[in-house]
mmCIF file of C-alpha atoms in Angstrom:
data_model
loop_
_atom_site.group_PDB
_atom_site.id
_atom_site.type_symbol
_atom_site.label_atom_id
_atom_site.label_comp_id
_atom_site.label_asym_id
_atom_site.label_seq_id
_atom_site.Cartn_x
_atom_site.Cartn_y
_atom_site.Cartn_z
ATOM 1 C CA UNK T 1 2.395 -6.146 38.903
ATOM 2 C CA UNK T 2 1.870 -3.226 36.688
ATOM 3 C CA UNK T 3 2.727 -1.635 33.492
ATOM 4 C CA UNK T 4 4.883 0.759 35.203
ATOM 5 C CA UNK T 5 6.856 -2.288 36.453
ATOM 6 C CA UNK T 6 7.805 -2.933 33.438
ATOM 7 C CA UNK T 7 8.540 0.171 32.055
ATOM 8 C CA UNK T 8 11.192 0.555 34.713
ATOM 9 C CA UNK T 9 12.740 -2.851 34.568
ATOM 10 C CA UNK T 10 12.837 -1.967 30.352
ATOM 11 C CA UNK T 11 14.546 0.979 30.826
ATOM 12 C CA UNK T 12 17.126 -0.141 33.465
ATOM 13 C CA UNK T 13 18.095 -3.414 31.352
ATOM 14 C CA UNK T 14 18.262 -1.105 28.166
ATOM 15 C CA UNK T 15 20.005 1.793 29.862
ATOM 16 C CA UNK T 16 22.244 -0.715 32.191
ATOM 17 C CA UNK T 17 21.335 1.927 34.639
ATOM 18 C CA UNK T 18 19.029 2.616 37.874
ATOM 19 C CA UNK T 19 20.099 6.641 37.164
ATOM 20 C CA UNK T 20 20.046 6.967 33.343
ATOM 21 C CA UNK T 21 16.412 4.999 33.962
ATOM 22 C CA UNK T 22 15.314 7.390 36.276
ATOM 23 C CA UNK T 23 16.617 9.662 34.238
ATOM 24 C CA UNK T 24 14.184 8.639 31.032
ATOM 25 C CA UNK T 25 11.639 7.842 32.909
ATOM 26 C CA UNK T 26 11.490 11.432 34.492
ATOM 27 C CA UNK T 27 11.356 9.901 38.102
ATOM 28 C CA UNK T 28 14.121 10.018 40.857
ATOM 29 C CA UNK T 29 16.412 7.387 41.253
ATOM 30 C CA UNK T 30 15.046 6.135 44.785
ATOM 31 C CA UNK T 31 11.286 6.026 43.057
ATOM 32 C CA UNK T 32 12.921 3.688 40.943
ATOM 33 C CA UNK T 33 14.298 1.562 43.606
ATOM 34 C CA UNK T 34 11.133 2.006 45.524
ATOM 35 C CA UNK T 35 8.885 0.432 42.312
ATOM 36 C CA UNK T 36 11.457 -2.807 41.454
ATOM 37 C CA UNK T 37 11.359 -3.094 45.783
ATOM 38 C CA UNK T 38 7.407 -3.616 45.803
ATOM 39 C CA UNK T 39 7.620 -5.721 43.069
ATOM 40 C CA UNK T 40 10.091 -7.892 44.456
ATOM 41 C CA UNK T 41 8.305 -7.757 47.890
ATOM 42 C CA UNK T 42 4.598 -8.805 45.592
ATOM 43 C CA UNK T 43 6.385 -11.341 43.730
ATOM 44 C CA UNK T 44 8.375 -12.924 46.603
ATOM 45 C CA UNK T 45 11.428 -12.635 44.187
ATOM 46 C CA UNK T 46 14.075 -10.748 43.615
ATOM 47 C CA UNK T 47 14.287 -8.991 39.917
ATOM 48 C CA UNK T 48 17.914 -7.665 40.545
ATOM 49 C CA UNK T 49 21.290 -9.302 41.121
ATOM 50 C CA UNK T 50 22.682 -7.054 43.915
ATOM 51 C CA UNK T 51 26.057 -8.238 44.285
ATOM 52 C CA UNK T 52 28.951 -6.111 41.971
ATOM 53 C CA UNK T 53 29.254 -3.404 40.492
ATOM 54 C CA UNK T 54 27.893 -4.681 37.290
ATOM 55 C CA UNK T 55 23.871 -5.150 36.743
ATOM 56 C CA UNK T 56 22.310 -8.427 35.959
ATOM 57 C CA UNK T 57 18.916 -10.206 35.973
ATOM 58 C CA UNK T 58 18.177 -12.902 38.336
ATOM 59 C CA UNK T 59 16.317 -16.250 36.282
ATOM 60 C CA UNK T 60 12.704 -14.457 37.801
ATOM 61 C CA UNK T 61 14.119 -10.992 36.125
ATOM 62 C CA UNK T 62 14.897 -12.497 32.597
ATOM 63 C CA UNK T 63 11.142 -14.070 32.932
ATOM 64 C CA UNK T 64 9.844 -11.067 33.292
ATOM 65 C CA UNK T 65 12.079 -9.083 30.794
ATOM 66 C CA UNK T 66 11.118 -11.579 28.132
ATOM 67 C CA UNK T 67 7.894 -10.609 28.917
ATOM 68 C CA UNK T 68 8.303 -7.418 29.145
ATOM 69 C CA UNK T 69 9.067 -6.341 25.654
ATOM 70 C CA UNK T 70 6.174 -7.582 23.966
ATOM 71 C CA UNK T 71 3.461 -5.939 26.584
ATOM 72 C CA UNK T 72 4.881 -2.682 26.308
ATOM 73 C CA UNK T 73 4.708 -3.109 22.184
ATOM 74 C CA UNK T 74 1.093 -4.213 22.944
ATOM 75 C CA UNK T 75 0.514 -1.380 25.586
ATOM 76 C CA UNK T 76 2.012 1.703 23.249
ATOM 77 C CA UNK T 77 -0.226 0.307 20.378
ATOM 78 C CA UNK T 78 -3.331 0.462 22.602
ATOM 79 C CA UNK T 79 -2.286 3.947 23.891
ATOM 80 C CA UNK T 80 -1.944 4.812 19.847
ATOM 81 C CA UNK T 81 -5.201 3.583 19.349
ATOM 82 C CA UNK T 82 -6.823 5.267 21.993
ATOM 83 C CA UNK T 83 -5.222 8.484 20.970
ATOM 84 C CA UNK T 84 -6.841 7.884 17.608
ATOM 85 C CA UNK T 85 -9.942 6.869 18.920
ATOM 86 C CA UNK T 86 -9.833 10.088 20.975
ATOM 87 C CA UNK T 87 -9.163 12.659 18.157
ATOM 88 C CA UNK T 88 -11.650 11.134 15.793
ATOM 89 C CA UNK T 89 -7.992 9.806 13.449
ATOM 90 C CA UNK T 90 -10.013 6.280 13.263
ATOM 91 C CA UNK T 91 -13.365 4.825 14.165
ATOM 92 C CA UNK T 92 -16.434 3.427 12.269
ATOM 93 C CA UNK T 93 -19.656 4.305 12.352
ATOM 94 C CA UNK T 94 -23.302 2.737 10.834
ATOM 95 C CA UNK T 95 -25.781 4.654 9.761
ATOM 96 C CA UNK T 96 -29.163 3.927 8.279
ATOM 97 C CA UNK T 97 -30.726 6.128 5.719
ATOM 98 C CA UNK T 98 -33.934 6.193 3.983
ATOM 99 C CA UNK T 99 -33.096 6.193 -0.074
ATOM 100 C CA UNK T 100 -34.842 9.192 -0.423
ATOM 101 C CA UNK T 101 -33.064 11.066 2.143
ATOM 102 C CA UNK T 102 -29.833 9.810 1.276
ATOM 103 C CA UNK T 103 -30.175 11.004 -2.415
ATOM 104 C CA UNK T 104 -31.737 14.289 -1.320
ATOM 105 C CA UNK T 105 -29.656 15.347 1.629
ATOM 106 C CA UNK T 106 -27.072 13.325 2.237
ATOM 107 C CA UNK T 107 -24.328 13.112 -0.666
ATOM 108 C CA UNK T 108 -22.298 16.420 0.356
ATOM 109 C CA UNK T 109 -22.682 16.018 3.729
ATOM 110 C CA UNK T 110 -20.882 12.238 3.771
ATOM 111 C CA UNK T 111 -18.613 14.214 1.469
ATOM 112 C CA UNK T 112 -17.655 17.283 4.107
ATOM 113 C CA UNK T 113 -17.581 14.835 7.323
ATOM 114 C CA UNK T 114 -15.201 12.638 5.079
ATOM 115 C CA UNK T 115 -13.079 15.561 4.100
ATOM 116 C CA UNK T 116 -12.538 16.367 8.054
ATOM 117 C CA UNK T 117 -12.287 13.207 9.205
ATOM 118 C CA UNK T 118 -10.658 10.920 6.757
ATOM 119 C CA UNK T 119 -9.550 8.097 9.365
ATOM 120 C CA UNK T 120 -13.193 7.311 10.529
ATOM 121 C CA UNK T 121 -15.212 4.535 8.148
ATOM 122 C CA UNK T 122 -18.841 4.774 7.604
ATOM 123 C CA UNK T 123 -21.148 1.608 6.809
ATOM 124 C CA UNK T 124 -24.536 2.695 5.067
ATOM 125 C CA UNK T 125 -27.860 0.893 5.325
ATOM 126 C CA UNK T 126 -30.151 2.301 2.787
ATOM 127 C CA UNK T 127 -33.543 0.744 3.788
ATOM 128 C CA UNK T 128 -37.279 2.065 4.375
ATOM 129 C CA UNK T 129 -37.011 4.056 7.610
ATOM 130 C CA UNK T 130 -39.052 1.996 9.306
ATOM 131 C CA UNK T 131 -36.590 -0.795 9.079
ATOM 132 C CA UNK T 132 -33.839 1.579 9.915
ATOM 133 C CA UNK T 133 -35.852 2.681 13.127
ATOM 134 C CA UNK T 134 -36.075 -1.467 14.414
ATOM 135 C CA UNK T 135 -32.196 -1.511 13.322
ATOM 136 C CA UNK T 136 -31.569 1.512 15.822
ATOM 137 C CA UNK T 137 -33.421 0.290 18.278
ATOM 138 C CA UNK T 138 -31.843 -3.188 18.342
ATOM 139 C CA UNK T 139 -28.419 -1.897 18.593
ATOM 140 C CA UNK T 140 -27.592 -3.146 14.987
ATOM 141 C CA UNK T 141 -26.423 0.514 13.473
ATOM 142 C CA UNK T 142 -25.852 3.398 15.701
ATOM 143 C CA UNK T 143 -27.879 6.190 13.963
ATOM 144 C CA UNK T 144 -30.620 6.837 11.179
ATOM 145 C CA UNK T 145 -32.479 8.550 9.921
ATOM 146 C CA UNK T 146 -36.282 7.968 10.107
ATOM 147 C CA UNK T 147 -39.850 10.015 9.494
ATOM 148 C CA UNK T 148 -41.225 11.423 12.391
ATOM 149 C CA UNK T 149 -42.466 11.674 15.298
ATOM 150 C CA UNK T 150 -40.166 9.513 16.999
ATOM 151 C CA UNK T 151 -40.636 7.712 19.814
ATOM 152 C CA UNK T 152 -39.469 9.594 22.522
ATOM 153 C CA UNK T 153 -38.989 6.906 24.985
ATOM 154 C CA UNK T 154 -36.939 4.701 22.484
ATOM 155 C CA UNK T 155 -35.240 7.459 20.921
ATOM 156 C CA UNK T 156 -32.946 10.855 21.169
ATOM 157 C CA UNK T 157 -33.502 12.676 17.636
ATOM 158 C CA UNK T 158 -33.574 15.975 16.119
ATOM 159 C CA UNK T 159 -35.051 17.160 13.052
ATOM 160 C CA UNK T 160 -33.185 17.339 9.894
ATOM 161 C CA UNK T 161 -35.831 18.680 7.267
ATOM 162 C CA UNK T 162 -39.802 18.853 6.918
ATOM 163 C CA UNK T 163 -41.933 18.779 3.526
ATOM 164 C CA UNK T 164 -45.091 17.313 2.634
ATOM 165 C CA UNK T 165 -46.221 14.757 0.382
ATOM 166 C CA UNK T 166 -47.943 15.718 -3.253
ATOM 167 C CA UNK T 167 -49.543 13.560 -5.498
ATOM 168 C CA UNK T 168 -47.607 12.464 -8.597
ATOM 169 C CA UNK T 169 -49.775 11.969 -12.155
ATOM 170 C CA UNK T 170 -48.938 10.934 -15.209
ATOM 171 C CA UNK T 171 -49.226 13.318 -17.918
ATOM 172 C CA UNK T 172 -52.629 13.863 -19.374
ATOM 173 C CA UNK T 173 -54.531 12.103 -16.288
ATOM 174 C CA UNK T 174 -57.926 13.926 -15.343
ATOM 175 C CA UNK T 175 -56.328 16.411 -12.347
ATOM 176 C CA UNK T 176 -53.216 17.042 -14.240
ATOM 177 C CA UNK T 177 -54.308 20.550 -14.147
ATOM 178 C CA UNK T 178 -55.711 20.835 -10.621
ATOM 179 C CA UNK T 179 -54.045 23.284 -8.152
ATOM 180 C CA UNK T 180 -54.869 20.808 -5.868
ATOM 181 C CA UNK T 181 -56.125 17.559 -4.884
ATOM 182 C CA UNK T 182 -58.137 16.463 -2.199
ATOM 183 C CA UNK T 183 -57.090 13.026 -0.745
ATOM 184 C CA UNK T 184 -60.847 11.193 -1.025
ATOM 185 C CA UNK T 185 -60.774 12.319 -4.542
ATOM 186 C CA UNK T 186 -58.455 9.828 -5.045
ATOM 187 C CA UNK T 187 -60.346 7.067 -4.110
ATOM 188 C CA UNK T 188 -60.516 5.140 -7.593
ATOM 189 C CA UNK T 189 -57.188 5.662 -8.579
ATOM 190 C CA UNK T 190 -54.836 2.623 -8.501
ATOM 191 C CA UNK T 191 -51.779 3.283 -6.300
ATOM 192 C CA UNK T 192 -48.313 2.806 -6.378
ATOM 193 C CA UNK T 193 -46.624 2.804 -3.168
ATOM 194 C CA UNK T 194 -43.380 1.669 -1.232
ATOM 195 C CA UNK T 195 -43.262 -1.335 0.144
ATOM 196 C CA UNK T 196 -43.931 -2.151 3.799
ATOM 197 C CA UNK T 197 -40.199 -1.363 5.408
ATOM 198 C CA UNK T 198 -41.001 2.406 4.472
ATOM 199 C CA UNK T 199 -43.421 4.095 6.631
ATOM 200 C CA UNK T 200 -44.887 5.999 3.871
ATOM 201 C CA UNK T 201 -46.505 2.710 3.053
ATOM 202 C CA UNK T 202 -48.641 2.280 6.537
ATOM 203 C CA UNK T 203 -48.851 6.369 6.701
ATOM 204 C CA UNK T 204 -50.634 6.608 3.304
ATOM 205 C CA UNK T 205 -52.576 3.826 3.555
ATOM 206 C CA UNK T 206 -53.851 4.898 7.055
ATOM 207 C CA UNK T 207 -54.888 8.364 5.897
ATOM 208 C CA UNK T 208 -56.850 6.782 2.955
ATOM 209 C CA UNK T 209 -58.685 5.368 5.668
ATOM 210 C CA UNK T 210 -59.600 8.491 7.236
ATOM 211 C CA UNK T 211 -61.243 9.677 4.768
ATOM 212 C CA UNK T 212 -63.370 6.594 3.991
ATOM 213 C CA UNK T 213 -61.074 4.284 1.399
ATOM 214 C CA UNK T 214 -59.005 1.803 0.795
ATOM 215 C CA UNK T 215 -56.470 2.470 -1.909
ATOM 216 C CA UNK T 216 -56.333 0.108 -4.603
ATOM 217 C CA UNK T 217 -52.815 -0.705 -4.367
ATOM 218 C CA UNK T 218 -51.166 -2.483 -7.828
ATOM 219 C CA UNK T 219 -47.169 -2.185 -7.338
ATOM 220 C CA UNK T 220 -44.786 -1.862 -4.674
ATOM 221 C CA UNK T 221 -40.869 -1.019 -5.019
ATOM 222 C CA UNK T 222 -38.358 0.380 -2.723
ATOM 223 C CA UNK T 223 -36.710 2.572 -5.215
ATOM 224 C CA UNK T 224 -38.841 6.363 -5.022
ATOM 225 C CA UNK T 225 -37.012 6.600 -8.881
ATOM 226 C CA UNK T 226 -38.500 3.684 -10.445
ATOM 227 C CA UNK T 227 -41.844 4.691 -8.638
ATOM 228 C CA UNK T 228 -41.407 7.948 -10.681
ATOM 229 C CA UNK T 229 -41.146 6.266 -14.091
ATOM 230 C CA UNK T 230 -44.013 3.783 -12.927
ATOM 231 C CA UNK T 231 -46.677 6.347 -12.862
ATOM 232 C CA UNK T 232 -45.149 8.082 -15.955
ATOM 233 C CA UNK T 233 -45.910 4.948 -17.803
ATOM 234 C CA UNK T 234 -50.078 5.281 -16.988
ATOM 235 C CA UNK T 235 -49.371 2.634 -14.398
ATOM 236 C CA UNK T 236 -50.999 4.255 -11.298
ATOM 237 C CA UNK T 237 -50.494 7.434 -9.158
ATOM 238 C CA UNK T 238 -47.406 7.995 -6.076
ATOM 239 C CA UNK T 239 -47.092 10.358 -3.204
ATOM 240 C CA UNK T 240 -43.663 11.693 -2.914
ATOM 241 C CA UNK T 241 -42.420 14.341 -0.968
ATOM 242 C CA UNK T 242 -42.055 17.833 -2.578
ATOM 243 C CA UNK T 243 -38.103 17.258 -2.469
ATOM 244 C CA UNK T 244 -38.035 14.179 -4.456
ATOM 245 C CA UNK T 245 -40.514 15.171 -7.103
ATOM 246 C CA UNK T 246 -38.471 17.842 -8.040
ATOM 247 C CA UNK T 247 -36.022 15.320 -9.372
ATOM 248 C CA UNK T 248 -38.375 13.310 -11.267
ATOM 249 C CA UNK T 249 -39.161 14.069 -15.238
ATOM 250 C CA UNK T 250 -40.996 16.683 -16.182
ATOM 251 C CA UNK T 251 -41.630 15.024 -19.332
ATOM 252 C CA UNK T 252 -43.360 11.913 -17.889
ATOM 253 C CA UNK T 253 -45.150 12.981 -14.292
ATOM 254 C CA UNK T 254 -46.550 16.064 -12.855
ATOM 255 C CA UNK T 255 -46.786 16.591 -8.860
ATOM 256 C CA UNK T 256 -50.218 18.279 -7.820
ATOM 257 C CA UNK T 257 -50.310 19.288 -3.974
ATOM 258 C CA UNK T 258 -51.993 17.148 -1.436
ATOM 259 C CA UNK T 259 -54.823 18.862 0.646
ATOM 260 C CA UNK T 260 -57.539 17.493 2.941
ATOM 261 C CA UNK T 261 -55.322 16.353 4.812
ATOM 262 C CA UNK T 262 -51.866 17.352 4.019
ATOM 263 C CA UNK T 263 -49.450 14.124 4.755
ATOM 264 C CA UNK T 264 -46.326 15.933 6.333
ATOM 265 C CA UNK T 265 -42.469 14.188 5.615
ATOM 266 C CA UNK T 266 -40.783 14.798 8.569
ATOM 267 C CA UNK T 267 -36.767 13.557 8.536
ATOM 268 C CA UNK T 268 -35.732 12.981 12.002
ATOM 269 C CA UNK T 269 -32.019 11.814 13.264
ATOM 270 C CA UNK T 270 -32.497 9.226 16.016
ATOM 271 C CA UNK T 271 -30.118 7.142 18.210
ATOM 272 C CA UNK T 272 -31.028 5.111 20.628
ATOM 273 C CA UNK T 273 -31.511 6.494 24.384
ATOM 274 C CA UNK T 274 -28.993 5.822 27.112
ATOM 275 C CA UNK T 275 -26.970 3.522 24.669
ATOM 276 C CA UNK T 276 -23.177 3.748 24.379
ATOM 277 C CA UNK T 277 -22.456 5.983 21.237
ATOM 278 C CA UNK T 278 -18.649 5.825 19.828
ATOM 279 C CA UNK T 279 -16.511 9.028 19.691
ATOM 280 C CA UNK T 280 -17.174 8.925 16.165
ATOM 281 C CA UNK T 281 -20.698 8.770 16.319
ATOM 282 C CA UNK T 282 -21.304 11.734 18.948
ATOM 283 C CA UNK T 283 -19.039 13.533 16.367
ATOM 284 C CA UNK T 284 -21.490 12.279 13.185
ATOM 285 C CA UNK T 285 -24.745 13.718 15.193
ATOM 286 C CA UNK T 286 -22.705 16.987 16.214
ATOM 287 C CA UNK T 287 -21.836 17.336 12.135
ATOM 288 C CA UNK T 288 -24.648 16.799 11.046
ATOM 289 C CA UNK T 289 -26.584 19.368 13.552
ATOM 290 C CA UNK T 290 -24.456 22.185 12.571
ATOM 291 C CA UNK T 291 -24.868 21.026 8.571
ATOM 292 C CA UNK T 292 -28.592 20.980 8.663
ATOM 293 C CA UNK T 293 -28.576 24.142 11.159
ATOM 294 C CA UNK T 294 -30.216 22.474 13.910
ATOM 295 C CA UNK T 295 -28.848 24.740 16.602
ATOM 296 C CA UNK T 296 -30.474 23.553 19.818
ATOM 297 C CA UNK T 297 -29.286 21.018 21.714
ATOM 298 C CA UNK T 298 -29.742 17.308 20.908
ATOM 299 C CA UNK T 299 -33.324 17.222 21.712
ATOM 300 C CA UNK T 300 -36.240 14.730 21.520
ATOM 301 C CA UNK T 301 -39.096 13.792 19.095
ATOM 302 C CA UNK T 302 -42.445 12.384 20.576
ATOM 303 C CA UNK T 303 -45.101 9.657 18.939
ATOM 304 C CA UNK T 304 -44.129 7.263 16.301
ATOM 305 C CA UNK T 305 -41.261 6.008 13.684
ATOM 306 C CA UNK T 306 -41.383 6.378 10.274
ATOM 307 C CA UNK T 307 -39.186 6.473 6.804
#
């Protein structure tokens, strides 16, 4: 038995009529015939009462009539859903962002892809981007955005934006007034960094390293703001990217470029490879190419995740 089945047996009960339900059906009048035949013939039933003028159900018929209404209800929703599905009227979509990049990039964009697409919802998870990354990878959001590289075997990405970190002082500290600072020089400073979900926290630390220290490390917070007012307060020195300390007070902190090494901040959109990515999703990546003018096609980062 299939749908069409009882589409036809629908319209003949509700039309009274093999012709008028060939008719709305857009079929001939022997296809119609033909269809209720095979069923019968499937069924070992007949659907029909073939004797008179007048048309009536056998007791198999009504079954399936009573039936009958209630599937197709069921069957034109699905179809309506679908169709919405389709031409991005509905959907959902989870996305991961870093609280940095969401505050820095990421407001009028969610606005514009709203504004076009006011059917689709959007979940946010606003964690350190390494988090995000593991939550891509296990399936539990559909896209984020991370620090690159990426891994390329895990991921499919493109960039979104790339700055480097500076060093953030509080007013009146020693190398206020330096053009630039040299990452050992740092060495006695007491640090305040993010905490261990963002992979500015592992990145920093690791580059202290290099140069032959290990930072003296006396808060941690997830929020780059309250970071901001942290060192303002004499409580240690950050590294922020440029972006971000452009939003924090002039009045408290002062951002001094890091050199030797410079510490790129590379924003990166990932999904996970060979995954099954919802109409609305593809449609999320595809806006958010064109906003960010990322005009090649979805391409590929290489090494490791950050946030």
């Amino acid at each position: 038995m299939e749908i069409r089945h009882l589409q036809c047996i629908a319209e003949i009960v509700r039309l009274g009529s093999f012709t008028k339900a060939s008719e709305a059906l857009h079929v001939t009048q022997p296809t119609i015939s033909k269809m209720i035949k095979s069923l019968e013939n499937e069924l070992n039933i007949e659907v029909f009462v073939r004797d008179g003028r007048q048309l009536q159900l056998t007791d198999a018929g009504q079954a399936i009539f009573s039936y009958a209404a209630p599937i197709l209800q069921l069957f034109e929703q699905l179809q309506a859903e679908l169709h919405d599905l389709t031409y991005l009227n509905k959907g959902h979509i989870r996305i991961g962002l870093p609280p940095m990049a969401g505050a820095s990039y990421f407001p009028e964009v969610l606005k514009r892809f709203q504004d076009r697409y006011r059917g689709i919802a959007i979940t946010l998870l606003e964690d350190g981007a390494k988090k995000i990354g593991d939550q891509v990878a296990e399936g539990a959001i559909d896209v984020g955005v991370v620090l690159g590289p990426v891994d390329a075997e895990m991921f499919e990405s493109f960039p979104l934006a790339k700055d480097r970190l500076k060093v953030i002082l509080p007013l009146g500290h020693p190398y206020a007034d330096k053009p630039r600072i040299a990452l050992a020089e740092l060495a006695e400073e007491r640090f305040i960094l993010f905490n261990s979900d963002f992979a500015l926290h592992s990145r920093i630390i690791n580059e202290c390293r290099k140069v032959g220290f290990d930072p003296h490390i006396v808060f941690e917070s997830s929020q780059w703001d309250f970071i901001g007012h942290m060192v303002g307060a004499g409580l240690g020195i950050a590294m922020l990217p440029d972006t971000v300390c452009r939003s924090l007070p002039a009045s408290k902190v002062c951002a001094v470029p890091l050199v030797e090494p410079v510490i790129p901040w590379l924003l990166v959109m990932v999904w996970k490879r060979e995954s099954y990515l919802s109409l609305a999703a593809r449609e999320w990546i595809a806006f958010t190419k064109e906003s960010f003018g990322v005009g090649a096609a979805l391409g590929n980062g290489n090494g490791s995740n950050d946030r």
